PDB file of C-alpha atoms in Angstrom:
ATOM      1  CA  SER A   1     228.614 314.582 182.375  1.00 86.00           C
ATOM      2  CA  THR A   2     231.836 314.671 180.659  1.00 85.00           C
ATOM      3  CA  GLU A   3     231.887 318.215 179.515  1.00 88.00           C
ATOM      4  CA  GLU A   4     230.857 319.596 182.923  1.00 91.00           C
ATOM      5  CA  ILE A   5     233.473 317.533 184.257  1.00 89.00           C
ATOM      6  CA  CYS A   6     236.445 318.896 181.872  1.00 89.00           C
ATOM      7  CA  ALA A   7     234.494 322.817 182.366  1.00 90.00           C
ATOM      8  CA  LEU A   8     235.504 322.062 186.668  1.00 91.00           C
ATOM      9  CA  VAL A   9     238.852 320.402 186.105  1.00 90.00           C
ATOM     10  CA  LEU A  10     240.259 322.333 183.917  1.00 91.00           C
ATOM     11  CA  PRO A  11     240.764 325.189 185.650  1.00 92.00           C
ATOM     12  CA  LEU A  12     242.869 323.651 188.459  1.00 92.00           C
ATOM     13  CA  LEU A  13     245.284 321.484 185.812  1.00 89.00           C
ATOM     14  CA  CYS A  14     245.783 324.333 185.292  1.00 90.00           C
ATOM     15  CA  ASP A  15     246.712 326.398 187.612  1.00 91.00           C
ATOM     16  CA  GLN A  16     248.942 323.585 189.177  1.00 89.00           C
ATOM     17  CA  LEU A  17     251.059 324.183 185.260  1.00 87.00           C
ATOM     18  CA  GLY A  18     250.858 327.818 185.956  1.00 89.00           C
ATOM     19  CA  VAL A  19     249.705 328.192 182.703  1.00 89.00           C
ATOM     20  CA  THR A  20     246.112 330.626 181.504  1.00 89.00           C
ATOM     21  CA  PRO A  21     243.208 327.592 180.346  1.00 86.00           C
ATOM     22  CA  ASP A  22     243.303 330.227 176.594  1.00 88.00           C
ATOM     23  CA  CYS A  23     246.650 327.889 175.987  1.00 86.00           C
ATOM     24  CA  VAL A  24     244.677 324.728 175.568  1.00 88.00           C
ATOM     25  CA  THR A  25     243.464 323.741 172.351  1.00 90.00           C
ATOM     26  CA  HIS A  26     241.749 320.408 173.046  1.00 90.00           C
ATOM     27  CA  ALA A  27     240.499 319.353 176.454  1.00 89.00           C
ATOM     28  CA  THR A  28     238.033 315.929 177.360  1.00 87.00           C
ATOM     29  CA  ALA A  29     237.903 314.951 180.166  1.00 83.00           C
ATOM     30  CA  HIS A  30     237.539 310.252 180.014  1.00 77.00           C
ATOM     31  CA  ARG A  31     235.934 307.647 182.811  1.00 74.00           C
ATOM     32  CA  TRP A  32     239.308 305.696 185.051  1.00 70.00           C
ATOM     33  CA  ARG A  33     236.611 302.429 184.853  1.00 72.00           C
ATOM     34  CA  TYR A  34     238.916 299.828 183.589  1.00 69.00           C
ATOM     35  CA  ALA A  35     241.756 300.257 186.769  1.00 68.00           C
ATOM     36  CA  ARG A  36     241.453 297.091 187.961  1.00 78.00           C
ATOM     37  CA  VAL A  37     244.732 296.068 188.321  1.00 84.00           C
ATOM     38  CA  THR A  38     244.903 293.426 192.338  1.00 85.00           C
ATOM     39  CA  GLN A  39     249.093 293.727 192.798  1.00 90.00           C
ATOM     40  CA  ALA A  40     250.405 296.978 191.441  1.00 92.00           C
ATOM     41  CA  LEU A  41     254.153 295.962 190.583  1.00 94.00           C
ATOM     42  CA  GLY A  42     255.595 297.998 193.334  1.00 93.00           C
ATOM     43  CA  GLN A  43     257.502 301.160 191.987  1.00 96.00           C
ATOM     44  CA  PRO A  44     256.565 303.946 190.116  1.00 96.00           C
ATOM     45  CA  PHE A  45     257.148 302.741 186.240  1.00 96.00           C
ATOM     46  CA  VAL A  46     260.065 300.396 184.601  1.00 97.00           C
ATOM     47  CA  ARG A  47     262.475 301.313 182.438  1.00 95.00           C
ATOM     48  CA  SER A  48     264.967 299.744 179.499  1.00 93.00           C
ATOM     49  CA  ALA A  49     268.173 299.032 180.278  1.00 91.00           C
ATOM     50  CA  ASP A  50     269.174 302.142 177.813  1.00 89.00           C
ATOM     51  CA  GLY A  51     266.752 303.991 179.561  1.00 85.00           C
ATOM     52  CA  THR A  52     265.343 304.689 176.426  1.00 88.00           C
ATOM     53  CA  LEU A  53     261.913 303.170 177.295  1.00 94.00           C
ATOM     54  CA  TYR A  54     259.830 304.114 179.949  1.00 96.00           C
ATOM     55  CA  LEU A  55     256.411 301.900 181.246  1.00 95.00           C
ATOM     56  CA  GLY A  56     254.521 303.438 183.818  1.00 94.00           C
ATOM     57  CA  GLY A  57     250.639 303.819 185.076  1.00 91.00           C
ATOM     58  CA  ASP A  58     247.835 302.859 187.156  1.00 89.00           C
ATOM     59  CA  TRP A  59     249.250 298.962 187.473  1.00 91.00           C
ATOM     60  CA  CYS A  60     252.943 300.357 188.918  1.00 94.00           C
ATOM     61  CA  ILE A  61     251.256 301.851 192.038  1.00 93.00           C
ATOM     62  CA  GLY A  62     247.828 300.862 192.205  1.00 89.00           C
ATOM     63  CA  ALA A  63     243.940 300.433 190.583  1.00 84.00           C
ATOM     64  CA  ARG A  64     243.353 304.443 190.621  1.00 83.00           C
ATOM     65  CA  VAL A  65     244.122 307.390 188.258  1.00 83.00           C
ATOM     66  CA  GLU A  66     246.464 308.993 191.109  1.00 89.00           C
ATOM     67  CA  ALA A  67     248.728 306.573 190.976  1.00 91.00           C
ATOM     68  CA  ALA A  68     248.607 306.981 186.872  1.00 91.00           C
ATOM     69  CA  TRP A  69     249.491 310.640 187.390  1.00 92.00           C
ATOM     70  CA  ASP A  70     251.915 309.544 190.322  1.00 95.00           C
ATOM     71  CA  SER A  71     253.724 307.644 187.871  1.00 96.00           C
ATOM     72  CA  GLY A  72     253.292 309.461 184.850  1.00 95.00           C
ATOM     73  CA  THR A  73     255.616 312.739 187.263  1.00 96.00           C
ATOM     74  CA  ALA A  74     258.115 309.811 188.243  1.00 96.00           C
ATOM     75  CA  ILE A  75     258.596 308.867 184.555  1.00 96.00           C
ATOM     76  CA  ALA A  76     258.911 313.129 183.691  1.00 96.00           C
ATOM     77  CA  GLU A  77     261.215 313.586 186.354  1.00 96.00           C
ATOM     78  CA  ALA A  78     263.478 310.429 185.454  1.00 95.00           C
ATOM     79  CA  ILE A  79     263.870 312.010 182.331  1.00 93.00           C
ATOM     80  CA  LEU A  80     265.101 314.645 183.166  1.00 93.00           C
ATOM     81  CA  ALA A  81     267.195 313.864 185.887  1.00 93.00           C
ATOM     82  CA  GLN A  82     269.161 312.259 182.738  1.00 87.00           C
ATOM     83  CA  MET A  83     269.459 316.151 180.930  1.00 84.00           C
TER      84      MET A  83
END
């Protein structure tokens, strides 16, 4: 069930983020059913010329939830590098 998955994954995520589960105000699990990209973009994200809009997701790298995570991480790193 989604509740069981959430209970298993939340502590792992918190560990990776360096926070404790009691800091979480809302958590839910979601099935990754619609990731069906047949040909990925081949780069982790795209952004507008002025760097104010970023688009990313599994469609950029591959049809897996891990690709969406990696895309989001790459966006975050790019934004932090601009600071």
